[in-house]
mmCIF file of C-alpha atoms and ligand atoms in Angstrom:
data_model
loop_
_atom_site.group_PDB
_atom_site.id
_atom_site.type_symbol
_atom_site.label_atom_id
_atom_site.label_comp_id
_atom_site.label_asym_id
_atom_site.label_seq_id
_atom_site.Cartn_x
_atom_site.Cartn_y
_atom_site.Cartn_z
ATOM 1 C CA MET A 1182 13.311 -27.502 1.581
ATOM 2 C CA PHE A 1183 10.661 -25.704 -0.444
ATOM 3 C CA ASP A 1184 8.350 -28.381 -1.199
ATOM 4 C CA ARG A 1185 6.117 -28.354 1.305
ATOM 5 C CA GLY A 1186 2.644 -28.251 0.177
ATOM 6 C CA SER A 1187 0.336 -24.794 1.022
ATOM 7 C CA THR A 1188 -1.963 -24.811 3.950
ATOM 8 C CA ILE A 1189 -2.652 -21.092 4.088
ATOM 9 C CA ILE A 1190 -2.051 -19.697 0.944
ATOM 10 C CA LYS A 1191 -3.706 -20.648 -2.205
ATOM 11 C CA ASP A 1192 -3.151 -18.500 -4.949
ATOM 12 C CA ALA A 1193 0.156 -16.234 -4.156
ATOM 13 C CA SER A 1194 -0.392 -13.963 -7.008
ATOM 14 C CA LYS A 1195 -2.933 -12.266 -5.750
ATOM 15 C CA LEU A 1196 -1.002 -10.754 -3.018
ATOM 16 C CA THR A 1197 1.919 -9.267 -5.410
ATOM 17 C CA PHE A 1198 1.495 -5.678 -5.991
ATOM 18 C CA ASP A 1199 1.307 -6.306 -10.009
ATOM 19 C CA TYR A 1200 -2.176 -8.063 -9.308
ATOM 20 C CA VAL A 1201 -4.843 -5.722 -10.426
ATOM 21 C CA PRO A 1202 -8.244 -6.990 -8.666
ATOM 22 C CA VAL A 1203 -11.425 -6.865 -10.611
ATOM 23 C CA GLU A 1204 -13.388 -5.020 -8.311
ATOM 24 C CA LEU A 1205 -11.496 -2.071 -6.432
ATOM 25 C CA ILE A 1206 -12.984 -1.642 -3.156
ATOM 26 C CA ASN A 1207 -14.600 2.056 -2.469
ATOM 27 C CA ARG A 1208 -13.430 3.484 -5.712
ATOM 28 C CA ASP A 1209 -16.490 3.493 -8.004
ATOM 29 C CA ALA A 1210 -16.871 6.936 -7.721
ATOM 30 C CA GLU A 1211 -13.452 7.378 -9.175
ATOM 31 C CA MET A 1212 -14.018 5.178 -11.888
ATOM 32 C CA GLU A 1213 -16.796 6.439 -12.528
ATOM 33 C CA THR A 1214 -15.283 10.256 -13.100
ATOM 34 C CA LEU A 1215 -12.672 8.479 -15.045
ATOM 35 C CA GLU A 1216 -15.283 6.974 -17.271
ATOM 36 C CA MET A 1217 -16.939 10.460 -17.543
ATOM 37 C CA ILE A 1218 -13.965 12.175 -18.657
ATOM 38 C CA MET A 1219 -12.882 9.514 -21.392
ATOM 39 C CA ARG A 1220 -16.298 9.187 -23.210
ATOM 40 C CA PRO A 1221 -15.782 11.265 -25.835
ATOM 41 C CA VAL A 1222 -12.832 9.455 -26.789
ATOM 42 C CA VAL A 1223 -14.904 6.300 -27.352
ATOM 43 C CA ASP A 1224 -18.182 8.416 -28.841
ATOM 44 C CA THR A 1225 -16.146 10.833 -31.169
ATOM 45 C CA ALA A 1226 -12.591 10.035 -30.874
ATOM 46 C CA ALA A 1227 -11.788 13.371 -29.122
ATOM 47 C CA SER A 1228 -8.396 13.441 -26.900
ATOM 48 C CA GLU A 1229 -8.806 14.226 -23.122
ATOM 49 C CA THR A 1230 -6.839 14.408 -20.300
ATOM 50 C CA ALA A 1231 -6.909 13.569 -16.527
ATOM 51 C CA PHE A 1232 -4.811 14.268 -13.636
ATOM 52 C CA VAL A 1233 -5.079 11.565 -10.708
ATOM 53 C CA ALA A 1234 -3.610 12.845 -7.414
ATOM 54 C CA GLY A 1235 -3.295 11.254 -4.045
ATOM 55 C CA ASN A 1236 -1.685 10.086 -0.738
ATOM 56 C CA ILE A 1237 0.482 6.994 -1.393
ATOM 57 C CA GLY A 1238 -1.007 3.224 -1.482
ATOM 58 C CA SER A 1239 -4.408 5.139 -2.285
ATOM 59 C CA GLY A 1240 -5.118 2.822 -5.199
ATOM 60 C CA LYS A 1241 -4.123 5.308 -7.832
ATOM 61 C CA THR A 1242 -2.410 3.106 -10.226
ATOM 62 C CA ALA A 1243 -4.162 0.013 -9.464
ATOM 63 C CA THR A 1244 -7.629 2.034 -10.308
ATOM 64 C CA VAL A 1245 -6.196 3.444 -13.498
ATOM 65 C CA LYS A 1246 -5.075 0.144 -14.495
ATOM 66 C CA ARG A 1247 -8.639 -1.484 -13.708
ATOM 67 C CA PHE A 1248 -9.882 1.532 -15.925
ATOM 68 C CA CYS A 1249 -7.751 0.642 -18.778
ATOM 69 C CA MET A 1250 -8.151 -2.989 -18.971
ATOM 70 C CA ASP A 1251 -11.875 -2.357 -18.895
ATOM 71 C CA MET A 1252 -12.019 0.416 -21.578
ATOM 72 C CA LEU A 1253 -9.526 -2.081 -23.644
ATOM 73 C CA ASP A 1254 -12.552 -4.482 -23.365
ATOM 74 C CA TYR A 1255 -15.256 -2.232 -23.585
ATOM 75 C CA CYS A 1256 -13.780 -0.724 -27.121
ATOM 76 C CA GLY A 1257 -13.099 -4.677 -28.409
ATOM 77 C CA ARG A 1258 -16.836 -5.338 -27.704
ATOM 78 C CA HIS A 1259 -18.103 -2.368 -29.589
ATOM 79 C CA ASN A 1260 -15.324 -2.055 -32.390
ATOM 80 C CA VAL A 1261 -13.834 0.647 -31.326
ATOM 81 C CA PRO A 1262 -9.779 0.602 -32.346
ATOM 82 C CA PHE A 1263 -8.476 1.293 -29.013
ATOM 83 C CA GLY A 1264 -5.117 0.946 -27.188
ATOM 84 C CA TYR A 1265 -3.256 2.000 -24.169
ATOM 85 C CA ILE A 1266 0.216 2.412 -22.672
ATOM 86 C CA LEU A 1267 1.055 2.658 -18.799
ATOM 87 C CA ILE A 1268 4.701 4.007 -18.694
ATOM 88 C CA ASN A 1269 5.987 4.286 -14.548
ATOM 89 C CA CYS A 1270 8.282 7.562 -14.606
ATOM 90 C CA ARG A 1271 10.120 6.725 -11.692
ATOM 91 C CA GLN A 1272 11.622 3.598 -13.741
ATOM 92 C CA LYS A 1273 12.310 5.436 -17.074
ATOM 93 C CA THR A 1274 14.800 7.812 -16.155
ATOM 94 C CA THR A 1275 14.942 10.046 -19.601
ATOM 95 C CA ASP A 1276 12.626 11.777 -21.786
ATOM 96 C CA ALA A 1277 14.102 9.175 -24.440
ATOM 97 C CA SER A 1278 13.589 6.202 -22.759
ATOM 98 C CA ILE A 1279 10.273 6.773 -22.192
ATOM 99 C CA LEU A 1280 9.845 7.329 -25.755
ATOM 100 C CA VAL A 1281 11.371 4.309 -26.766
ATOM 101 C CA GLN A 1282 8.664 2.365 -24.584
ATOM 102 C CA LEU A 1283 5.743 3.969 -26.113
ATOM 103 C CA ILE A 1284 7.284 3.266 -29.695
ATOM 104 C CA ARG A 1285 7.790 0.083 -28.720
ATOM 105 C CA TYR A 1286 3.995 -0.676 -28.061
ATOM 106 C CA PHE A 1287 3.845 -0.427 -32.215
ATOM 107 C CA ASP A 1288 7.470 -1.717 -33.006
ATOM 108 C CA ARG A 1289 8.509 -4.232 -30.511
ATOM 109 C CA ASP A 1290 12.475 -4.162 -31.975
ATOM 110 C CA PHE A 1291 12.650 -0.262 -31.924
ATOM 111 C CA PRO A 1292 16.280 0.633 -30.927
ATOM 112 C CA ASP A 1293 17.046 2.028 -27.736
ATOM 113 C CA LYS A 1294 19.294 4.597 -29.162
ATOM 114 C CA GLY A 1295 20.234 6.393 -32.715
ATOM 115 C CA PHE A 1296 17.379 8.475 -32.547
ATOM 116 C CA SER A 1297 16.820 12.087 -31.141
ATOM 117 C CA PRO A 1298 13.613 12.668 -29.076
ATOM 118 C CA ALA A 1299 12.422 15.181 -31.717
ATOM 119 C CA ASP A 1300 12.747 12.250 -34.414
ATOM 120 C CA MET A 1301 10.917 9.599 -31.870
ATOM 121 C CA LEU A 1302 8.150 12.110 -31.563
ATOM 122 C CA LEU A 1303 7.601 11.789 -35.312
ATOM 123 C CA VAL A 1304 7.791 8.300 -35.477
ATOM 124 C CA LEU A 1305 5.437 7.903 -32.463
ATOM 125 C CA ARG A 1306 2.835 10.184 -34.166
ATOM 126 C CA LYS A 1307 3.023 7.975 -37.567
ATOM 127 C CA HIS A 1308 2.613 4.943 -35.532
ATOM 128 C CA ILE A 1309 -0.306 6.347 -33.651
ATOM 129 C CA VAL A 1310 -1.854 7.774 -37.328
ATOM 130 C CA LYS A 1311 -1.368 4.289 -39.102
ATOM 131 C CA SER A 1312 -2.882 2.030 -36.351
ATOM 132 C CA GLY A 1313 -6.362 4.082 -36.744
ATOM 133 C CA LYS A 1314 -5.812 3.349 -32.676
ATOM 134 C CA ARG A 1315 -7.163 5.924 -29.952
ATOM 135 C CA MET A 1316 -4.418 5.762 -27.863
ATOM 136 C CA LEU A 1317 -4.353 6.253 -24.252
ATOM 137 C CA ILE A 1318 -0.946 7.210 -22.402
ATOM 138 C CA VAL A 1319 -1.027 6.779 -18.933
ATOM 139 C CA LEU A 1320 2.326 8.530 -16.954
ATOM 140 C CA ASP A 1321 2.389 6.813 -13.665
ATOM 141 C CA GLU A 1322 4.603 8.698 -10.922
ATOM 142 C CA VAL A 1323 4.927 11.408 -13.395
ATOM 143 C CA ASP A 1324 5.825 13.884 -10.340
ATOM 144 C CA SER A 1325 9.646 12.336 -10.718
ATOM 145 C CA LEU A 1326 9.463 13.265 -14.583
ATOM 146 C CA ILE A 1327 8.242 16.726 -13.442
ATOM 147 C CA LYS A 1328 10.894 17.351 -11.032
ATOM 148 C CA ARG A 1329 13.897 16.805 -13.293
ATOM 149 C CA GLY A 1330 12.203 19.302 -15.627
ATOM 150 C CA SER A 1331 10.747 16.901 -18.220
ATOM 151 C CA THR A 1332 7.265 18.631 -18.863
ATOM 152 C CA ASP A 1333 8.299 19.639 -22.385
ATOM 153 C CA LEU A 1334 7.468 15.921 -23.126
ATOM 154 C CA ILE A 1335 4.060 16.048 -21.981
ATOM 155 C CA TYR A 1336 3.584 19.319 -23.590
ATOM 156 C CA GLN A 1337 4.539 17.589 -27.151
ATOM 157 C CA ILE A 1338 2.528 14.665 -26.728
ATOM 158 C CA THR A 1339 -0.315 16.914 -25.890
ATOM 159 C CA ARG A 1340 0.209 18.821 -29.193
ATOM 160 C CA PHE A 1341 -0.216 15.370 -30.964
ATOM 161 C CA SER A 1342 -3.991 16.261 -31.124
ATOM 162 C CA ASP A 1343 -4.048 19.636 -31.900
ATOM 163 C CA ASP A 1344 -2.531 19.028 -35.224
ATOM 164 C CA ASP A 1345 -5.277 19.165 -37.822
ATOM 165 C CA TYR A 1346 -3.587 17.439 -40.603
ATOM 166 C CA ASN A 1347 -3.558 13.396 -40.131
ATOM 167 C CA LYS A 1348 -6.215 14.320 -36.406
ATOM 168 C CA VAL A 1349 -4.931 11.780 -34.147
ATOM 169 C CA SER A 1350 -6.881 10.805 -30.781
ATOM 170 C CA LEU A 1351 -4.462 10.922 -28.017
ATOM 171 C CA SER A 1352 -5.602 11.375 -24.378
ATOM 172 C CA LEU A 1353 -3.313 10.991 -21.318
ATOM 173 C CA ILE A 1354 -3.808 10.273 -17.386
ATOM 174 C CA LEU A 1355 -1.053 11.619 -15.169
ATOM 175 C CA ILE A 1356 -0.471 10.069 -12.108
ATOM 176 C CA SER A 1357 1.028 11.439 -8.974
ATOM 177 C CA GLN A 1358 1.440 11.411 -5.026
ATOM 178 C CA GLU A 1359 1.959 15.329 -4.857
ATOM 179 C CA TYR A 1360 0.064 17.743 -6.658
ATOM 180 C CA VAL A 1361 2.386 18.701 -9.302
ATOM 181 C CA LEU A 1362 -0.140 20.765 -11.639
ATOM 182 C CA ASN A 1363 1.427 23.936 -10.513
ATOM 183 C CA LYS A 1364 4.775 23.003 -12.097
ATOM 184 C CA ILE A 1365 4.016 21.992 -15.399
ATOM 185 C CA ASP A 1366 4.562 24.818 -17.678
ATOM 186 C CA LYS A 1367 1.550 27.385 -18.938
ATOM 187 C CA ALA A 1368 1.550 25.831 -22.311
ATOM 188 C CA SER A 1369 0.881 22.106 -21.339
ATOM 189 C CA LEU A 1370 -1.068 23.262 -18.320
ATOM 190 C CA SER A 1371 -3.850 24.890 -20.435
ATOM 191 C CA THR A 1372 -4.677 21.285 -21.495
ATOM 192 C CA PHE A 1373 -4.946 19.865 -17.966
ATOM 193 C CA LYS A 1374 -8.703 21.682 -17.094
ATOM 194 C CA SER A 1375 -9.378 21.694 -13.231
ATOM 195 C CA ALA A 1376 -12.196 19.480 -13.666
ATOM 196 C CA ASN A 1377 -10.117 16.627 -14.817
ATOM 197 C CA THR A 1378 -8.186 16.496 -11.513
ATOM 198 C CA ILE A 1379 -9.168 13.238 -9.297
ATOM 199 C CA ARG A 1380 -8.246 13.428 -5.937
ATOM 200 C CA PHE A 1381 -7.906 9.708 -3.899
ATOM 201 C CA ARG A 1382 -8.631 10.447 -0.532
ATOM 202 C CA LYS A 1383 -6.470 8.369 1.914
ATOM 203 C CA TYR A 1384 -7.796 4.936 3.048
ATOM 204 C CA ASN A 1385 -9.565 4.967 6.406
ATOM 205 C CA LYS A 1386 -9.955 1.921 8.655
ATOM 206 C CA GLU A 1387 -13.016 0.394 7.250
ATOM 207 C CA ASP A 1388 -11.688 0.756 3.336
ATOM 208 C CA LEU A 1389 -8.575 -1.099 4.798
ATOM 209 C CA VAL A 1390 -10.572 -4.015 6.627
ATOM 210 C CA ALA A 1391 -12.714 -4.610 3.188
ATOM 211 C CA ILE A 1392 -9.330 -4.409 1.211
ATOM 212 C CA THR A 1393 -7.412 -6.707 3.458
ATOM 213 C CA ALA A 1394 -10.753 -8.926 3.512
ATOM 214 C CA SER A 1395 -11.371 -9.342 -0.181
ATOM 215 C CA ARG A 1396 -7.314 -10.076 -0.614
ATOM 216 C CA ALA A 1397 -7.612 -12.777 1.700
ATOM 217 C CA LYS A 1398 -10.830 -14.369 0.237
ATOM 218 C CA LEU A 1399 -8.447 -14.297 -2.975
ATOM 219 C CA ALA A 1400 -5.157 -15.480 -1.864
ATOM 220 C CA LEU A 1401 -6.079 -17.612 1.117
ATOM 221 C CA VAL A 1402 -7.372 -20.962 2.464
ATOM 222 C CA ASP A 1403 -11.049 -20.658 3.658
ATOM 223 C CA GLY A 1404 -11.166 -20.635 7.449
ATOM 224 C CA THR A 1405 -7.198 -19.926 7.983
ATOM 225 C CA PHE A 1406 -7.855 -16.507 8.846
ATOM 226 C CA ASP A 1407 -10.689 -14.450 10.951
ATOM 227 C CA ASP A 1408 -12.227 -11.213 11.074
ATOM 228 C CA GLU A 1409 -9.797 -9.890 14.107
ATOM 229 C CA ILE A 1410 -7.024 -10.881 12.139
ATOM 230 C CA ILE A 1411 -8.180 -8.784 9.319
ATOM 231 C CA ASP A 1412 -8.932 -5.772 11.610
ATOM 232 C CA PHE A 1413 -5.744 -6.096 13.178
ATOM 233 C CA ILE A 1414 -3.864 -5.980 9.702
ATOM 234 C CA ALA A 1415 -6.369 -3.148 8.924
ATOM 235 C CA ASP A 1416 -5.809 -1.115 12.202
ATOM 236 C CA ILE A 1417 -1.962 -1.191 11.534
ATOM 237 C CA ALA A 1418 -2.182 -0.111 7.950
ATOM 238 C CA ALA A 1419 -4.640 2.340 8.751
ATOM 239 C CA ASP A 1420 -1.629 4.185 10.261
ATOM 240 C CA THR A 1421 -0.366 5.053 6.914
ATOM 241 C CA GLY A 1422 -3.728 4.868 4.981
ATOM 242 C CA ASP A 1423 -1.546 2.638 2.360
ATOM 243 C CA ALA A 1424 -3.172 -0.424 1.196
ATOM 244 C CA ARG A 1425 0.166 -1.886 0.245
ATOM 245 C CA VAL A 1426 1.291 -2.069 3.839
ATOM 246 C CA ALA A 1427 -1.985 -4.442 4.113
ATOM 247 C CA ILE A 1428 -1.432 -6.435 1.618
ATOM 248 C CA ASP A 1429 2.149 -6.668 2.673
ATOM 249 C CA LEU A 1430 1.482 -7.679 5.817
ATOM 250 C CA LEU A 1431 -1.510 -10.245 4.627
ATOM 251 C CA ASP A 1432 1.315 -11.964 2.819
ATOM 252 C CA LYS A 1433 3.957 -12.363 5.595
ATOM 253 C CA SER A 1434 1.636 -13.151 8.253
ATOM 254 C CA ALA A 1435 0.220 -15.984 5.818
ATOM 255 C CA ARG A 1436 3.906 -16.809 5.376
ATOM 256 C CA PHE A 1437 4.419 -17.327 9.119
ATOM 257 C CA ALA A 1438 1.539 -18.923 9.378
ATOM 258 C CA GLU A 1439 2.597 -21.704 6.730
ATOM 259 C CA ASN A 1440 5.324 -22.270 8.950
ATOM 260 C CA GLY A 1441 3.387 -22.630 12.697
ATOM 261 C CA SER A 1442 1.238 -25.561 13.762
ATOM 262 C CA ALA A 1443 -1.954 -23.708 14.208
ATOM 263 C CA GLY A 1444 -2.982 -23.982 10.352
ATOM 264 C CA ALA A 1445 -4.560 -20.219 10.801
ATOM 265 C CA ILE A 1446 -2.963 -17.036 10.349
ATOM 266 C CA MET A 1447 -2.739 -16.151 14.281
ATOM 267 C CA ALA A 1448 -2.186 -12.458 15.921
ATOM 268 C CA GLU A 1449 1.322 -13.753 16.735
ATOM 269 C CA ASP A 1450 1.891 -13.958 12.891
ATOM 270 C CA VAL A 1451 0.465 -10.484 12.205
ATOM 271 C CA ARG A 1452 3.042 -9.033 14.781
ATOM 272 C CA SER A 1453 6.073 -11.026 13.421
ATOM 273 C CA ALA A 1454 5.088 -9.815 10.016
ATOM 274 C CA LYS A 1455 5.472 -6.140 11.076
ATOM 275 C CA ASN A 1456 8.485 -6.888 13.021
ATOM 276 C CA LEU A 1457 9.829 -8.001 9.914
ATOM 277 C CA MET A 1458 8.976 -4.758 7.853
ATOM 278 C CA TYR A 1459 9.145 -2.047 10.248
ATOM 279 C CA ASN A 1460 11.512 -3.740 13.174
ATOM 280 C CA LEU A 1461 10.625 -0.872 15.434
ATOM 281 C CA VAL A 1462 11.594 -2.333 18.714
ATOM 282 C CA SER A 1463 15.228 -2.095 19.324
ATOM 283 C CA ALA A 1464 16.992 -3.127 22.430
ATOM 284 C CA SER A 1465 18.405 0.581 22.704
ATOM 285 C CA ASN A 1466 15.086 1.813 22.849
ATOM 286 C CA LEU A 1467 14.287 -0.642 25.646
ATOM 287 C CA ARG A 1468 17.153 -0.167 27.474
ATOM 288 C CA GLN A 1469 16.074 3.389 28.174
ATOM 289 C CA PHE A 1470 13.571 1.843 30.472
ATOM 290 C CA GLY A 1471 14.189 1.277 33.930
ATOM 291 C CA MET A 1472 13.880 -2.234 35.669
ATOM 292 C CA ASN A 1473 9.941 -1.663 36.573
ATOM 293 C CA LYS A 1474 8.934 -0.488 33.602
ATOM 294 C CA LEU A 1475 10.540 -3.605 31.998
ATOM 295 C CA LEU A 1476 9.250 -5.972 34.265
ATOM 296 C CA VAL A 1477 5.751 -4.729 33.011
ATOM 297 C CA LEU A 1478 6.444 -4.670 29.499
ATOM 298 C CA LEU A 1479 7.737 -8.207 29.554
ATOM 299 C CA ALA A 1480 4.446 -9.238 31.669
ATOM 300 C CA VAL A 1481 2.085 -7.768 28.714
ATOM 301 C CA SER A 1482 4.145 -10.073 26.195
ATOM 302 C CA ARG A 1483 4.159 -12.971 27.951
ATOM 303 C CA CYS A 1484 0.381 -12.524 28.723
ATOM 304 C CA ILE A 1485 -0.320 -11.540 25.152
ATOM 305 C CA LYS A 1486 1.385 -14.476 23.520
ATOM 306 C CA ASN A 1487 -0.942 -15.658 20.679
ATOM 307 C CA LYS A 1488 -3.805 -12.897 21.819
ATOM 308 C CA THR A 1489 -4.569 -9.873 19.690
ATOM 309 C CA TYR A 1490 -5.013 -8.296 23.162
ATOM 310 C CA VAL A 1491 -5.532 -8.645 26.933
ATOM 311 C CA SER A 1492 -7.418 -7.448 29.836
ATOM 312 C CA GLN A 1493 -5.313 -5.297 32.304
ATOM 313 C CA LYS A 1494 -6.615 -7.542 34.871
ATOM 314 C CA ALA A 1495 -4.982 -10.448 33.141
ATOM 315 C CA VAL A 1496 -1.725 -8.492 32.807
ATOM 316 C CA GLU A 1497 -1.560 -7.717 36.385
ATOM 317 C CA ASN A 1498 -1.881 -11.357 37.537
ATOM 318 C CA THR A 1499 1.220 -11.985 35.001
ATOM 319 C CA TYR A 1500 3.012 -9.036 36.385
ATOM 320 C CA ALA A 1501 2.792 -10.413 39.876
ATOM 321 C CA VAL A 1502 4.564 -13.765 38.732
ATOM 322 C CA VAL A 1503 7.104 -12.007 36.622
ATOM 323 C CA CYS A 1504 7.904 -9.564 39.729
ATOM 324 C CA GLU A 1505 8.515 -12.744 41.858
ATOM 325 C CA GLU A 1506 10.813 -14.761 39.255
ATOM 326 C CA TYR A 1507 12.925 -11.535 39.204
ATOM 327 C CA GLU A 1508 12.592 -10.854 42.856
ATOM 328 C CA THR A 1509 11.541 -7.536 42.732
ATOM 329 C CA PRO A 1510 8.735 -6.141 44.780
ATOM 330 C CA ALA A 1511 5.376 -5.363 42.326
ATOM 331 C CA LYS A 1512 4.082 -1.984 42.413
ATOM 332 C CA GLY A 1513 0.682 -1.013 43.122
ATOM 333 C CA HIS A 1514 -2.477 -0.663 40.542
ATOM 334 C CA THR A 1515 -1.853 3.000 40.204
ATOM 335 C CA GLN A 1516 1.942 3.009 39.611
ATOM 336 C CA PHE A 1517 1.589 -0.133 37.312
ATOM 337 C CA TRP A 1518 -0.804 1.778 35.099
ATOM 338 C CA SER A 1519 1.265 4.936 34.916
ATOM 339 C CA TYR A 1520 4.256 2.576 33.411
ATOM 340 C CA ILE A 1521 1.594 0.843 30.856
ATOM 341 C CA ILE A 1522 0.616 4.412 29.874
ATOM 342 C CA ALA A 1523 4.187 5.686 29.477
ATOM 343 C CA MET A 1524 4.979 2.713 27.340
ATOM 344 C CA GLU A 1525 1.761 3.648 25.175
ATOM 345 C CA LYS A 1526 3.310 7.105 24.700
ATOM 346 C CA GLU A 1527 6.503 5.546 23.377
ATOM 347 C CA GLY A 1528 4.768 3.421 20.974
ATOM 348 C CA PHE A 1529 5.309 -0.002 22.472
ATOM 349 C CA ILE A 1530 1.624 -0.922 23.261
ATOM 350 C CA LYS A 1531 -1.938 0.392 22.744
ATOM 351 C CA THR A 1532 -4.536 0.622 25.441
ATOM 352 C CA PHE A 1533 -7.967 0.654 24.702
ATOM 353 C CA LYS A 1534 -11.521 0.020 26.780
ATOM 354 C CA GLN A 1535 -14.424 -2.211 25.789
ATOM 355 C CA PHE A 1536 -17.220 -3.525 27.250
ATOM 356 C CA ASP A 1537 -17.179 -7.204 28.736
ATOM 357 C CA HIS A 1538 -19.900 -8.974 28.791
ATOM 358 C CA ALA A 1539 -18.929 -11.809 31.281
ATOM 359 C CA GLU A 1540 -17.442 -8.793 33.611
ATOM 360 C CA GLY A 1541 -20.479 -6.785 32.927
ATOM 361 C CA ALA A 1542 -18.505 -3.628 32.732
ATOM 362 C CA ILE A 1543 -15.901 -1.483 31.150
ATOM 363 C CA VAL A 1544 -12.863 -3.067 30.830
ATOM 364 C CA LYS A 1545 -9.186 -1.760 30.081
ATOM 365 C CA TYR A 1546 -7.183 -3.681 27.302
ATOM 366 C CA ILE A 1547 -3.820 -3.884 26.390
ATOM 367 C CA SER A 1548 -2.409 -4.746 22.917
ATOM 368 C CA LEU A 1549 1.047 -5.254 21.236
ATOM 369 C CA PRO A 1550 0.902 -3.788 17.687
ATOM 370 C CA ASP A 1551 4.523 -3.772 16.908
ATOM 371 C CA ILE A 1552 6.480 -6.806 17.608
ATOM 372 C CA PRO A 1553 5.932 -10.673 18.071
ATOM 373 C CA ALA A 1554 5.306 -10.968 21.708
ATOM 374 C CA SER A 1555 7.812 -13.886 21.953
ATOM 375 C CA THR A 1556 10.514 -11.740 20.156
ATOM 376 C CA LEU A 1557 9.793 -8.813 22.853
ATOM 377 C CA SER A 1558 9.751 -11.115 25.995
ATOM 378 C CA ARG A 1559 13.334 -12.373 24.757
ATOM 379 C CA ILE A 1560 14.678 -8.902 24.283
ATOM 380 C CA ILE A 1561 13.354 -8.122 27.544
ATOM 381 C CA GLU A 1562 14.638 -11.165 29.519
ATOM 382 C CA ARG A 1563 17.965 -10.698 28.217
ATOM 383 C CA ILE A 1564 18.173 -6.781 29.334
ATOM 384 C CA ILE A 1565 17.114 -7.764 32.708
ATOM 385 C CA GLU A 1566 19.137 -10.764 32.780
ATOM 386 C CA GLY A 1567 22.313 -8.476 31.784
ATOM 387 C CA VAL A 1568 23.248 -10.376 28.688
ATOM 388 C CA ASP A 1569 25.238 -8.095 26.446
ATOM 389 C CA ASP A 1570 23.735 -9.075 23.208
ATOM 390 C CA ASP A 1571 25.226 -7.598 19.958
ATOM 391 C CA GLU A 1572 22.729 -8.889 17.832
ATOM 392 C CA MET A 1573 19.960 -6.653 19.809
HETATM 393 N N1 ATP B 187 -9.713 -0.231 -3.474
HETATM 394 C C1 ATP B 187 -9.072 -1.026 -3.910
HETATM 395 N N2 ATP B 187 -9.170 -2.201 -3.789
HETATM 396 C C2 ATP B 187 -8.207 -3.550 -3.612
HETATM 397 N N3 ATP B 187 -6.980 -3.413 -3.707
HETATM 398 C C3 ATP B 187 -6.463 -1.999 -3.459
HETATM 399 C C4 ATP B 187 -7.282 -0.901 -3.501
HETATM 400 N N4 ATP B 187 -6.650 -0.269 -3.759
HETATM 401 C C5 ATP B 187 -5.149 -0.041 -3.539
HETATM 402 N N5 ATP B 187 -5.134 -1.894 -3.769
HETATM 403 C C6 ATP B 187 -4.019 -2.222 -3.510
HETATM 404 O O1 ATP B 187 -3.060 -1.956 -2.883
HETATM 405 C C7 ATP B 187 -1.520 -1.800 -3.320
HETATM 406 C C8 ATP B 187 -1.102 -0.632 -3.699
HETATM 407 O O2 ATP B 187 -2.032 0.069 -4.588
HETATM 408 P P1 ATP B 187 -1.659 0.996 -5.662
HETATM 409 O O3 ATP B 187 -0.201 0.911 -6.436
HETATM 410 O O4 ATP B 187 -2.432 1.410 -6.728
HETATM 411 O O5 ATP B 187 -1.009 2.426 -5.080
HETATM 412 P P2 ATP B 187 -1.006 3.971 -5.523
HETATM 413 O O6 ATP B 187 -1.812 5.217 -4.704
HETATM 414 O O7 ATP B 187 -0.677 3.952 -6.755
HETATM 415 O O8 ATP B 187 0.549 4.422 -4.675
HETATM 416 P P3 ATP B 187 1.845 5.079 -4.922
HETATM 417 O O9 ATP B 187 1.503 6.380 -4.719
HETATM 418 O O10 ATP B 187 2.708 4.573 -3.846
HETATM 419 O O11 ATP B 187 2.012 4.879 -6.323
HETATM 420 C C9 ATP B 187 -1.914 -2.436 -4.842
HETATM 421 O O12 ATP B 187 -1.747 -3.915 -4.578
HETATM 422 C C10 ATP B 187 -3.569 -2.322 -5.151
HETATM 423 O O13 ATP B 187 -3.583 -3.742 -6.101
HETATM 424 MG MG1 MG B 188 1.088 4.021 -7.891
#
């Protein structure tokens, strides 16, 4: 059952969200800013703080993880005692559980219960002093910690380095989707100099093309994907600017392609993947369309099959055949196109214009971004034929 050799995917681990790429695409400036902020930690054992904010899936966690790994590597090569701890605050729901995880970096057997937060802060401090390491603590998804009012923990941790006696080097990187600095109380806020905020801008289509292509190269067998497929995936992900959507689509498309016979990822695999992720088209949405529009949509889905997009002319030819099949008079060109535009407004299809060398003219094209053409054809056929299908 699962023992079939893989023909598309050569390294599935590169498609997981935990995988941290060695090189992050178009995040050099952010990496350099982090380096600039943390340089005094390496040079003079200072304590620094940085705040990383940005859109969902804009590479905040991945970039900071890569930064920590690179910093550890650098310090190791230059005999600088250094360690970092990364905590996801959404997964650790109490201050106590965050403190336990911090202490376990030094003492793996530290118990879950039995210590108050105040005691644990003392234990943590002792461990840091004893280790002689410059420590960097990363609090990821810190907005969840701040929303539940746990800003005191941040304050207590930042105070470690204020103490003149047994001075420790303890730096912090806070990561959040939202801009949460204004929710932190004044005492801790004073340690967050505004210059130390790094904003991660939302990824655009070009960024997502590069991210998807680099991940495909790492994870997939050569020759199983082409530029058009990468572009198609990036285009879908560009709606949200979330790199996670692009990687997830690539992963699922590759899995669909494994089950297909083409030996490569086809546009239809990407549509199937998207359908699996969102299932945007439901039969009830389709039923609101009358027969005429449904026939046009059926013509689009039958015509497009495995292709990324088709010309308006090709769809109109298929439309004529479909109308004959369902014994309905075909509408004229203007009416046909107005149906296409109406369904584009509903989000079922997309249209664009492009120069066609064979025709020597600008041609209108139609694409089907949200659902596999075969699934869409089947759903429409059933609605037209009046089959009441509960699974739809
Ligand atoms: N610049 C990039 N180059 C390569 N891969 C990237 C890049 N940015 C993000 N990724 C990948 O996209 C996925 C999502 O990125 P990441 O988890 O860092 O986003 P995030 O900003 O932390 O999102 P969230 O706000 O949801 O926590 C990860 O698998 C990550 O490896
Ligand atoms: Mg994250």
